[in-house]
Amino acid sequence: MQQIAVEPDCWRRPRLVAAVEAAGAQVVAPDEATALVWADPQNPEAFPRLLHAQIDWVQLPYAGIDPFLHMLDNDRIWTCGKGVYAQPVAEAALGMVLAGFRHLAAYARETTWTAPVGQNLHGANVVILGGGGITEELVPLLVPFGCHVTVLRRTPNAFPGADSTRTLADLHRVLPGADAVFIALALTPETQHVISAPELALMKQSAWIVNVARGGHIDTSALISALRNESIGGAALDVTEPEPLPEGHPLWALPNCLITPHVANTPEMGLELLARRVTSNVERYLTGQDLLGPVDTRAGY
Amino acid sequence: MQQIAVEPDCWRRPRLVAAVEAAGAQVVAPDEATALVWADPQNPEAFPRLLHAQIDWVQLPYAGIDPFLHMLDNDRIWTCGKGVYAQPVAEAALGMVLAGFRHLAAYARETTWTAPVGQNLHGANVVILGGGGITEELVPLLVPFGCHVTVLRRTPNAFPGADSTRTLADLHRVLPGADAVFIALALTPETQHVISAPELALMKQSAWIVNVARGGHIDTSALISALRNESIGGAALDVTEPEPLPEGHPLWALPNCLITPHVANTPEMGLELLARRVTSNVERYLTGQDLLGPVDTRAGY
């Protein structure tokens, strides 16, 4: 019988144990297990260095699996939380672009009635970097605003709901027309600092950038310059480099920057969504179906 | 040939002159005009006391025409900006509820990386007070979030897109289930302080209230108590009582309150929308079609 370990012991574990049991599997110690559900997205040092040969499947908790990259192997199937968290993250991304366009962060800091400023999302030109789960959830939220949506992805296959689909090689061609730029990419060596000084220089003076992916996608120093010079409208960042952003970091003080502490998907929101994915995947595992969220161990996501 | 005056000289005039010309009409001095587009919503004293008999149409700029009521006559057609401004107001309302649910105002005031909090709009129970233009624009923005939408209006005729339509008499029955309450009503003696202590007491501890209508719809003292006691989740207010909200007013200091200075539709946004309406109406005027936004001179709106 296939038995599943849920490790390490942490606040997420009880809910994930319940999720495994809800699928009809038994939760056992790692030694006896044929599969491992890993409950902690943050502490890779707790992860077993060597997985014994009987473990033919590992479920990682988050969509971003950068801390575990060095452990990936081809001796078993690896799955992650990709696609699970996309809905709350897309919702947060929409809230962040509206907060930017409507200067909500600046207004929130006021203690007096100030002058009217703001721009409309209705009819805006939106560029989304990445064609994954977040973009799948974000595009439908933009549809009722009549936005013109350009998706930049690895392959230029038409993205459902987008007005235009191109590859990242076209980034410099689409940036000058963008009112809002969303980063919803995986972080890889190719996408590290995908937004740096040359990209910021191409953006409209009114354009906002929204990052709900990884801090490393943006060159922070270049962004600080652009925000200080007001060469772009502003930035709404749920992720930063460094992260957590230290006290006293210049980004905190910029009036055209909204920072949220990596909460597009809070742990509480996320655990519930992950638990549902774990139940589905355990059911699939028990019945020999393809698992959801497989990691491409070569690509690293 | 029909010729149109655009008066008085103010910052809005050049854009409205362009809007008239875009429809193919000629802009002339008032003496030679057969129609008048009035560009200033605020200074009725500048408005001509007597309109000469050749002027058979007057376009006023805003939806609320209270400053011009005493000038209305039945010697010509009067139109106003009604229906023009609902789209940006609905957009702002969505941004405000997301800002509330995701604690963006509180995060915007931080200068350090704080704990994750937030709730999802996806699947939330939404109650909207009012069944006018703002609600017409807001409901489609909520659809992709899978919200359960209840509209309270004067008559319980099913509101398009709402899951449930009731009258304001049902307010106390629907408030306990609401995750978000939007106020999008006209202010009348019946709707003054429609949200007071009893209504706030019925709301969930996590519920947010969003006001994009008039400050007088909420009893400010009762709201302050509810926010201080954290008996509701928070309030996002684009309008206040008093307005402008004076410096030092307790609402400014509450962590669960986001205040924007009546900017759901800023003058710049509004001018662009008004300009499009003016172009449409001039085209209709030139071709003898019914004009958009006619004022009922007896009802005064």
XYZ file of C-alpha atoms in Angstrom:
602
model
C 0.000 0.000 0.000
C 1.190 3.484 -0.774
C 1.920 5.489 2.304
C 2.795 9.112 2.501
C 4.987 11.154 4.812
C 4.162 14.786 5.619
C 7.220 16.612 6.940
C 8.670 18.584 8.681
C 6.642 19.304 11.777
C 5.383 22.878 11.395
C 2.114 24.837 11.630
C 1.110 23.723 8.130
C 1.551 20.019 8.838
C -1.781 19.218 10.566
C -3.809 20.688 7.679
C -1.710 18.797 5.103
C -1.961 15.534 7.071
C -5.736 15.998 6.942
C -5.499 16.702 3.208
C -3.593 13.450 2.612
C -6.026 11.464 4.743
C -8.978 13.069 2.961
C -7.702 11.400 -0.212
C -7.740 8.013 1.528
C -3.991 7.568 2.091
C -2.181 6.750 5.292
C 0.319 9.174 6.795
C 3.507 7.446 7.966
C 7.089 8.201 8.996
C 9.475 9.050 6.120
C 11.254 5.649 6.426
C 8.071 3.783 5.534
C 6.793 6.227 2.953
C 6.645 5.964 -0.835
C 5.931 9.669 -1.213
C 6.833 12.828 0.649
C 4.688 15.933 1.051
C 6.997 18.734 2.163
C 5.213 21.270 4.348
C 7.778 24.044 4.770
C 8.523 26.359 1.860
C 11.326 28.235 3.604
C 13.832 25.955 5.300
C 15.509 23.739 2.697
C 18.176 22.770 5.233
C 15.542 20.662 6.995
C 14.920 18.733 3.766
C 16.445 15.232 3.682
C 19.706 15.285 1.745
C 19.152 11.821 0.401
C 15.697 10.590 -0.381
C 15.512 6.830 -0.153
C 14.776 4.929 -3.319
C 11.216 4.000 -2.377
C 10.140 7.634 -2.495
C 8.879 8.031 -6.027
C 7.084 11.353 -5.572
C 7.867 14.591 -3.716
C 5.279 17.358 -3.377
C 6.812 20.764 -2.615
C 4.584 23.411 -1.059
C 5.042 26.612 -3.088
C 5.045 27.557 -6.757
C 8.518 29.126 -6.466
C 10.864 26.278 -5.609
C 14.182 28.134 -5.756
C 15.291 26.961 -2.248
C 15.003 23.319 -3.335
C 16.575 23.544 -6.784
C 19.817 21.809 -5.776
C 17.855 18.796 -4.507
C 15.915 18.065 -7.663
C 16.753 14.771 -9.318
C 15.316 12.550 -12.012
C 14.916 9.501 -9.778
C 11.341 10.405 -8.903
C 8.533 12.807 -9.789
C 8.639 16.271 -8.240
C 5.534 18.415 -8.058
C 5.065 21.877 -6.609
C 2.277 24.300 -5.837
C 2.304 25.860 -9.293
C -1.102 27.146 -10.311
C -2.468 26.740 -6.786
C -1.843 30.248 -5.580
C -2.552 32.050 -8.786
C -6.048 33.240 -7.887
C -5.197 35.232 -4.730
C -1.985 36.495 -6.336
C -3.826 37.766 -9.418
C -6.403 39.411 -7.148
C -3.625 41.146 -5.204
C -1.958 42.217 -8.463
C -5.178 43.874 -9.633
C -5.538 45.602 -6.269
C -1.951 46.816 -6.501
C -2.286 48.308 -9.989
C -5.502 50.072 -8.974
C -3.804 51.291 -5.795
C -0.991 52.631 -7.969
C -3.151 54.251 -10.636
C -5.374 55.814 -7.968
C -2.436 56.892 -5.729
C -3.938 54.997 -2.793
C -0.582 54.491 -1.068
C 0.200 58.207 -1.200
C -3.315 59.095 -0.020
C -3.101 56.507 2.782
C -0.065 58.334 4.159
C -1.764 61.753 4.177
C -3.419 63.297 7.200
C -5.006 66.117 5.261
C -7.311 66.589 2.240
C -4.968 66.834 -0.762
C -5.235 67.530 -4.492
C -6.972 65.137 -6.904
C -4.679 62.839 -8.860
C -5.092 59.450 -10.494
C -5.430 57.615 -13.761
C -7.839 55.010 -15.087
C -7.263 51.316 -15.567
C -10.227 51.354 -17.955
C -8.815 51.181 -21.471
C -5.191 50.983 -20.305
C -2.416 49.184 -22.169
C -1.287 46.328 -19.968
C 1.829 44.223 -20.469
C 2.166 40.998 -18.486
C 5.535 39.265 -18.274
C 4.876 35.551 -17.970
C 2.214 33.225 -19.294
C 1.626 30.978 -16.286
C -1.089 30.505 -13.730
C -1.069 34.052 -12.369
C -1.552 35.452 -15.859
C -4.361 32.956 -16.499
C -6.147 34.343 -13.449
C -5.225 37.982 -14.035
C -6.390 38.335 -17.640
C -10.079 37.647 -16.828
C -9.946 40.283 -14.058
C -8.732 42.842 -16.630
C -11.332 42.001 -19.277
C -14.175 44.120 -17.831
C -11.801 47.113 -17.763
C -11.422 46.921 -21.527
C -7.644 46.841 -21.179
C -5.447 46.042 -24.167
C -3.473 43.083 -22.810
C -0.108 41.962 -24.179
C 1.359 38.779 -22.731
C 5.078 38.069 -23.081
C 5.882 34.374 -22.691
C 8.461 31.830 -23.793
C 6.571 30.874 -26.939
C 4.362 33.298 -28.846
C 1.355 30.918 -28.881
C -1.729 33.066 -28.410
C -2.487 33.397 -24.697
C -6.233 32.932 -24.018
C -7.896 36.307 -23.533
C -4.840 38.387 -24.450
C -5.041 40.873 -27.324
C -1.447 40.149 -28.249
C 1.040 37.426 -27.314
C 4.770 37.784 -27.896
C 8.006 36.501 -26.434
C 10.224 38.224 -23.894
C 12.508 39.129 -26.793
C 9.902 41.775 -27.658
C 10.052 43.387 -24.222
C 11.731 46.573 -25.454
C 9.205 46.916 -28.271
C 6.151 46.769 -26.003
C 7.368 48.709 -22.940
C 7.008 52.223 -24.443
C 3.268 51.710 -24.934
C 2.521 50.178 -21.546
C 0.481 51.942 -18.869
C 1.003 49.024 -16.484
C 3.616 46.270 -16.455
C 2.970 43.158 -14.385
C 5.771 40.724 -13.537
C 4.372 37.217 -13.177
C 7.377 35.165 -14.263
C 9.404 32.371 -12.759
C 12.807 33.594 -11.593
C 15.547 31.989 -13.695
C 18.988 33.199 -14.797
C 17.301 34.549 -17.956
C 14.664 36.547 -16.088
C 16.922 37.848 -13.282
C 16.796 41.669 -13.468
C 14.522 41.498 -16.506
C 13.529 45.033 -15.502
C 16.702 47.105 -15.186
C 17.752 50.620 -16.153
C 17.255 50.202 -19.957
C 13.739 48.799 -19.515
C 12.742 51.469 -16.988
C 14.053 54.126 -19.376
C 11.640 52.884 -22.054
C 8.575 53.160 -19.837
C 6.047 56.007 -19.875
C 6.325 58.624 -17.174
C 2.881 57.576 -15.954
C 3.452 53.803 -16.107
C 3.276 51.589 -13.025
C 5.140 48.369 -12.520
C 3.602 45.633 -10.368
C 5.770 42.768 -9.140
C 4.041 39.724 -7.666
C 6.746 37.262 -8.737
C 10.224 37.529 -7.212
C 12.258 40.525 -6.102
C 15.157 39.423 -8.289
C 13.197 40.247 -11.441
C 13.877 43.944 -10.865
C 17.196 45.696 -10.456
C 16.364 47.510 -7.229
C 18.968 50.277 -7.631
C 17.719 51.110 -11.115
C 14.144 51.130 -9.844
C 15.014 53.502 -7.003
C 16.554 55.919 -9.524
C 13.507 55.759 -11.777
C 11.153 56.343 -8.841
C 13.254 59.217 -7.474
C 13.440 60.883 -10.899
C 9.751 60.185 -11.451
C 10.668 58.780 -14.853
C 7.913 56.187 -14.260
C 4.608 56.546 -12.414
C 5.435 54.152 -9.630
C 5.992 50.626 -8.421
C 3.816 48.280 -6.398
C 5.988 45.519 -5.027
C 4.840 42.448 -3.163
C 8.363 41.054 -3.462
C 11.669 42.838 -3.120
C 15.408 42.352 -3.437
C 16.586 42.069 -0.721
C 13.643 40.372 0.978
C 12.552 41.051 3.606
C 13.286 44.666 2.785
C 15.346 46.003 5.715
C 14.266 48.949 7.831
C 15.691 52.180 6.506
C 15.889 50.906 2.905
C 15.249 53.821 0.513
C 12.230 52.095 -1.115
C 10.215 52.538 2.095
C 10.442 56.316 1.847
C 9.427 56.800 -1.797
C 5.975 58.321 -2.240
C 5.432 56.509 -5.557
C 6.222 53.066 -4.165
C 3.799 50.684 -2.453
C 5.391 47.743 -0.677
C 3.483 44.781 0.690
C 5.410 42.092 2.572
C 4.943 39.123 0.185
C 1.257 38.760 0.999
C -0.367 38.414 -2.430
C -0.994 34.945 -1.134
C -0.845 34.938 2.650
C 0.161 31.721 4.448
C -3.433 31.244 5.634
C -4.925 31.738 2.148
C -2.222 29.554 0.671
C -2.422 26.634 3.067
C -6.074 26.071 2.268
C -5.373 26.165 -1.466
C -2.320 23.899 -1.094
C -4.326 21.423 0.991
C -6.860 21.082 -1.839
C -4.050 20.478 -4.334
C -2.467 17.850 -2.038
C -5.757 15.978 -1.747
C -6.137 16.002 -5.546
C -2.583 14.857 -6.092
C -2.783 12.066 -3.510
C -5.966 10.822 -5.176
C -4.148 10.881 -8.506
C -1.095 9.177 -7.001
C -3.206 6.381 -5.544
C -4.943 5.774 -8.858
C -1.873 6.162 -11.042
C -2.964 9.344 -12.814
C -0.678 12.193 -13.863
C 0.074 14.530 -10.988
C -0.744 18.250 -11.037
C 2.036 20.830 -10.960
C 4.960 18.696 -12.175
C 8.371 20.359 -11.890
C 10.522 20.439 -15.000
C 13.711 19.419 -13.192
C 15.887 20.721 -16.037
C 14.194 24.121 -16.321
C 13.991 24.371 -12.545
C 10.296 25.294 -12.220
C -25.230 75.964 -40.355
C -25.298 75.026 -36.703
C -22.532 76.617 -34.727
C -21.617 75.953 -31.152
C -20.181 78.114 -28.373
C -17.935 76.618 -25.679
C -17.796 78.881 -22.611
C -16.458 80.163 -20.272
C -12.717 80.300 -20.788
C -11.249 77.806 -18.302
C -8.838 74.842 -18.257
C -11.541 72.525 -19.558
C -12.407 74.665 -22.588
C -9.641 73.624 -25.044
C -10.488 69.924 -24.682
C -14.213 70.611 -25.143
C -13.561 72.838 -28.176
C -11.652 69.897 -29.673
C -14.557 67.595 -28.788
C -17.038 69.835 -30.614
C -14.766 70.141 -33.643
C -14.216 66.361 -33.661
C -17.943 66.021 -34.326
C -17.635 68.305 -37.350
C -19.161 71.472 -35.868
C -17.712 74.972 -35.835
C -16.931 76.713 -32.547
C -18.091 80.350 -32.498
C -18.775 83.213 -30.090
C -21.985 82.909 -28.039
C -23.725 85.644 -30.104
C -23.482 83.562 -33.260
C -24.150 80.176 -31.661
C -27.221 77.936 -31.806
C -25.975 75.767 -28.930
C -23.887 76.293 -25.806
C -21.485 73.811 -24.194
C -20.835 75.036 -20.646
C -17.347 74.098 -19.443
C -17.351 75.108 -15.774
C -19.275 72.996 -13.237
C -18.578 75.283 -10.295
C -19.200 78.956 -11.086
C -22.829 79.473 -12.056
C -22.415 83.253 -11.686
C -20.421 83.200 -14.929
C -23.349 81.611 -16.778
C -25.290 84.023 -19.042
C -28.440 85.230 -17.280
C -30.370 85.355 -20.512
C -29.741 82.894 -23.275
C -30.695 84.350 -26.637
C -33.536 82.703 -28.495
C -31.337 81.069 -31.141
C -29.726 78.811 -28.520
C -31.845 75.670 -28.622
C -29.492 73.373 -26.653
C -27.312 73.753 -23.545
C -24.867 71.039 -22.432
C -23.888 71.263 -18.747
C -20.689 69.557 -17.588
C -21.450 67.447 -14.496
C -24.055 64.901 -13.503
C -25.012 66.967 -10.436
C -26.412 70.253 -11.777
C -27.556 71.847 -8.515
C -25.665 75.147 -9.151
C -27.609 75.705 -12.402
C -31.097 74.728 -11.268
C -32.431 78.298 -11.191
C -31.431 78.817 -14.836
C -33.263 75.866 -16.334
C -36.087 76.781 -18.690
C -38.318 75.035 -21.204
C -37.317 77.244 -24.151
C -34.564 74.826 -25.206
C -33.119 71.367 -24.469
C -30.777 70.991 -21.479
C -28.396 68.052 -21.166
C -25.856 67.189 -18.465
C -23.052 64.703 -17.771
C -25.315 62.073 -16.202
C -24.026 58.522 -16.695
C -20.670 59.738 -17.938
C -18.693 59.405 -14.727
C -19.863 56.036 -13.369
C -17.052 54.030 -14.931
C -14.104 55.645 -13.095
C -16.091 55.711 -9.846
C -16.804 51.973 -10.061
C -13.141 51.344 -10.857
C -12.091 53.337 -7.785
C -14.619 51.447 -5.652
C -13.121 48.107 -6.714
C -9.632 49.409 -5.974
C -10.787 50.562 -2.551
C -12.332 47.245 -1.527
C -9.206 45.379 -2.658
C -7.062 47.906 -0.783
C -9.172 47.223 2.289
C -9.234 43.425 2.030
C -5.482 43.346 1.366
C -4.644 45.932 4.083
C -2.889 48.118 1.508
C -3.457 51.340 3.451
C -1.916 49.876 6.583
C 1.006 48.418 4.626
C 1.526 51.723 2.805
C 2.099 53.414 6.156
C 4.707 50.881 7.309
C 8.451 51.390 7.004
C 9.306 47.834 7.943
C 8.451 44.289 6.795
C 5.389 43.305 8.849
C 3.239 40.224 9.351
C 1.048 38.785 6.580
C -2.643 39.674 6.773
C -5.430 39.935 4.232
C -8.609 38.383 2.938
C -9.828 37.455 -0.529
C -12.414 39.227 -2.644
C -12.763 35.981 -4.597
C -16.016 34.398 -3.481
C -16.944 37.226 -1.122
C -20.489 38.297 -0.282
C -20.952 41.815 -1.593
C -23.844 44.159 -0.823
C -24.291 47.277 -2.961
C -26.596 50.078 -1.795
C -28.020 51.755 -4.885
C -28.985 50.549 -8.340
C -27.764 53.414 -10.529
C -24.943 53.966 -12.985
C -22.113 53.219 -10.552
C -23.648 49.848 -9.674
C -24.143 49.090 -13.379
C -20.404 49.581 -13.869
C -19.339 47.902 -10.604
C -21.209 44.601 -10.961
C -19.308 43.520 -14.112
C -16.003 44.237 -12.353
C -17.037 41.863 -9.527
C -18.202 39.033 -11.819
C -14.751 37.509 -12.460
C -14.170 37.363 -8.687
C -17.129 35.031 -8.314
C -18.659 37.326 -5.697
C -22.226 36.815 -4.517
C -23.699 40.250 -5.256
C -26.821 41.642 -3.554
C -28.118 44.986 -4.837
C -30.443 47.063 -2.652
C -32.467 49.559 -4.692
C -35.765 51.428 -4.573
C -37.685 48.695 -6.399
C -36.776 45.004 -6.160
C -36.674 44.517 -9.958
C -33.801 42.163 -10.670
C -30.621 44.167 -11.218
C -28.681 42.860 -14.249
C -25.781 40.667 -13.112
C -26.734 40.671 -9.407
C -27.400 37.361 -7.638
C -30.092 38.976 -5.530
C -31.978 42.284 -5.725
C -33.896 43.700 -2.771
C -35.002 47.064 -1.451
C -33.292 49.186 1.189
C -35.936 47.945 3.628
C -33.969 44.662 3.664
C -30.715 46.340 4.696
C -30.690 44.840 8.209
C -31.377 41.373 6.809
C -28.437 41.387 4.389
C -25.761 43.207 6.422
C -24.824 40.270 8.720
C -23.736 38.181 5.719
C -21.776 40.886 3.910
C -17.996 40.788 3.511
C -18.079 44.144 1.705
C -20.701 46.898 1.634
C -20.593 49.511 -1.125
C -22.534 52.769 -0.903
C -23.476 53.988 -4.379
C -26.718 55.844 -3.632
C -28.025 59.329 -4.262
C -28.120 61.355 -1.027
C -31.720 62.133 -0.077
C -33.418 62.630 3.290
C -34.238 58.881 3.244
C -30.636 57.793 2.671
C -28.952 60.298 5.022
C -27.015 58.248 7.623
C -28.232 54.993 6.073
C -25.189 53.450 7.777
C -25.306 54.360 11.477
C -24.608 52.544 14.741
C -27.337 49.847 14.326
C -26.165 48.954 10.807
C -22.489 48.882 11.823
C -23.387 46.632 14.757
C -24.874 44.088 12.331
C -21.737 43.847 10.215
C -19.098 41.097 10.393
C -15.903 41.839 12.243
C -14.022 41.356 8.980
C -16.384 43.382 6.766
C -15.283 46.502 4.914
C -17.469 49.430 3.954
C -16.687 51.436 0.806
C -18.313 54.836 0.254
C -18.073 56.410 -3.209
C -21.370 58.316 -2.936
C -21.735 61.126 -0.384
C -20.275 61.520 3.109
C -23.754 62.067 4.554
C -24.673 58.437 3.934
C -22.607 57.397 6.974
C -22.892 58.595 10.567
C -19.232 59.503 11.021
C -19.226 59.270 14.847
C -20.742 55.796 14.771
C -18.183 54.755 12.142
C -15.293 56.037 14.247
C -16.508 53.943 17.198
C -16.824 50.820 15.047
C -13.341 51.323 13.595
C -11.792 52.013 17.011
C -13.458 48.923 18.513
C -12.546 46.899 15.430
C -16.131 45.700 15.313
C -15.833 45.900 11.501
C -12.822 45.237 9.284
C -12.473 48.780 8.025
C -13.730 51.641 5.900
C -12.537 53.012 2.560
C -14.004 56.463 2.087
C -13.779 58.647 -1.008
C -16.324 61.006 0.541
C -16.644 62.144 4.122
C -18.826 64.156 6.476
C -17.572 66.798 6.947
C -15.889 67.222 3.560
C -13.140 68.144 3.105
C -12.178 66.209 6.202
C -10.296 68.684 8.431
C -6.729 68.138 9.589
C -6.622 66.433 12.958
C -9.964 64.650 12.404
C -9.850 61.237 14.155
C -10.569 59.327 10.891
C -7.115 60.268 9.570
C -5.397 58.390 12.387
C -7.277 55.076 12.225
C -5.217 52.192 10.857
C -8.296 50.468 9.411
C -9.497 53.534 7.496
C -8.430 54.584 3.988
C -9.435 58.095 2.964
C -9.177 59.449 -0.575
C -10.109 63.093 -1.208
C -13.182 62.652 -3.476
C -11.101 61.415 -6.399
C -13.024 58.373 -7.628
C -13.533 60.575 -10.662
C -10.826 63.250 -10.838
C -11.372 66.451 -12.865
C -8.885 65.204 -15.507
C -10.570 61.807 -15.875
C -13.938 63.486 -15.955
C -12.970 65.957 -18.661
C -11.962 63.173 -21.022
C -15.226 61.334 -20.429
C -17.239 64.545 -20.765
C -15.396 65.357 -23.998
C -16.485 62.025 -25.491
C -20.078 62.712 -24.430
C -19.906 66.184 -25.997
C -18.649 64.755 -29.290
C -21.505 62.214 -29.301
C -24.081 64.851 -28.458
C -22.815 67.313 -31.081
C -22.993 64.529 -33.692
C -26.558 63.828 -32.574
C -27.399 67.533 -32.583
C -26.112 67.973 -36.127
C -28.135 65.009 -37.365
C -31.289 65.757 -35.407
C -31.139 62.731 -33.093
C -32.142 62.634 -29.417
C -29.394 63.960 -27.154
C -27.819 61.903 -24.349
C -28.244 62.915 -20.707
C -31.360 65.123 -21.012
C -32.247 67.097 -17.881
C -35.783 66.808 -16.585
C -36.187 70.537 -15.989
C -39.123 69.987 -13.633
C -37.430 67.292 -11.495
C -34.157 69.226 -11.608
C -31.813 66.332 -12.565
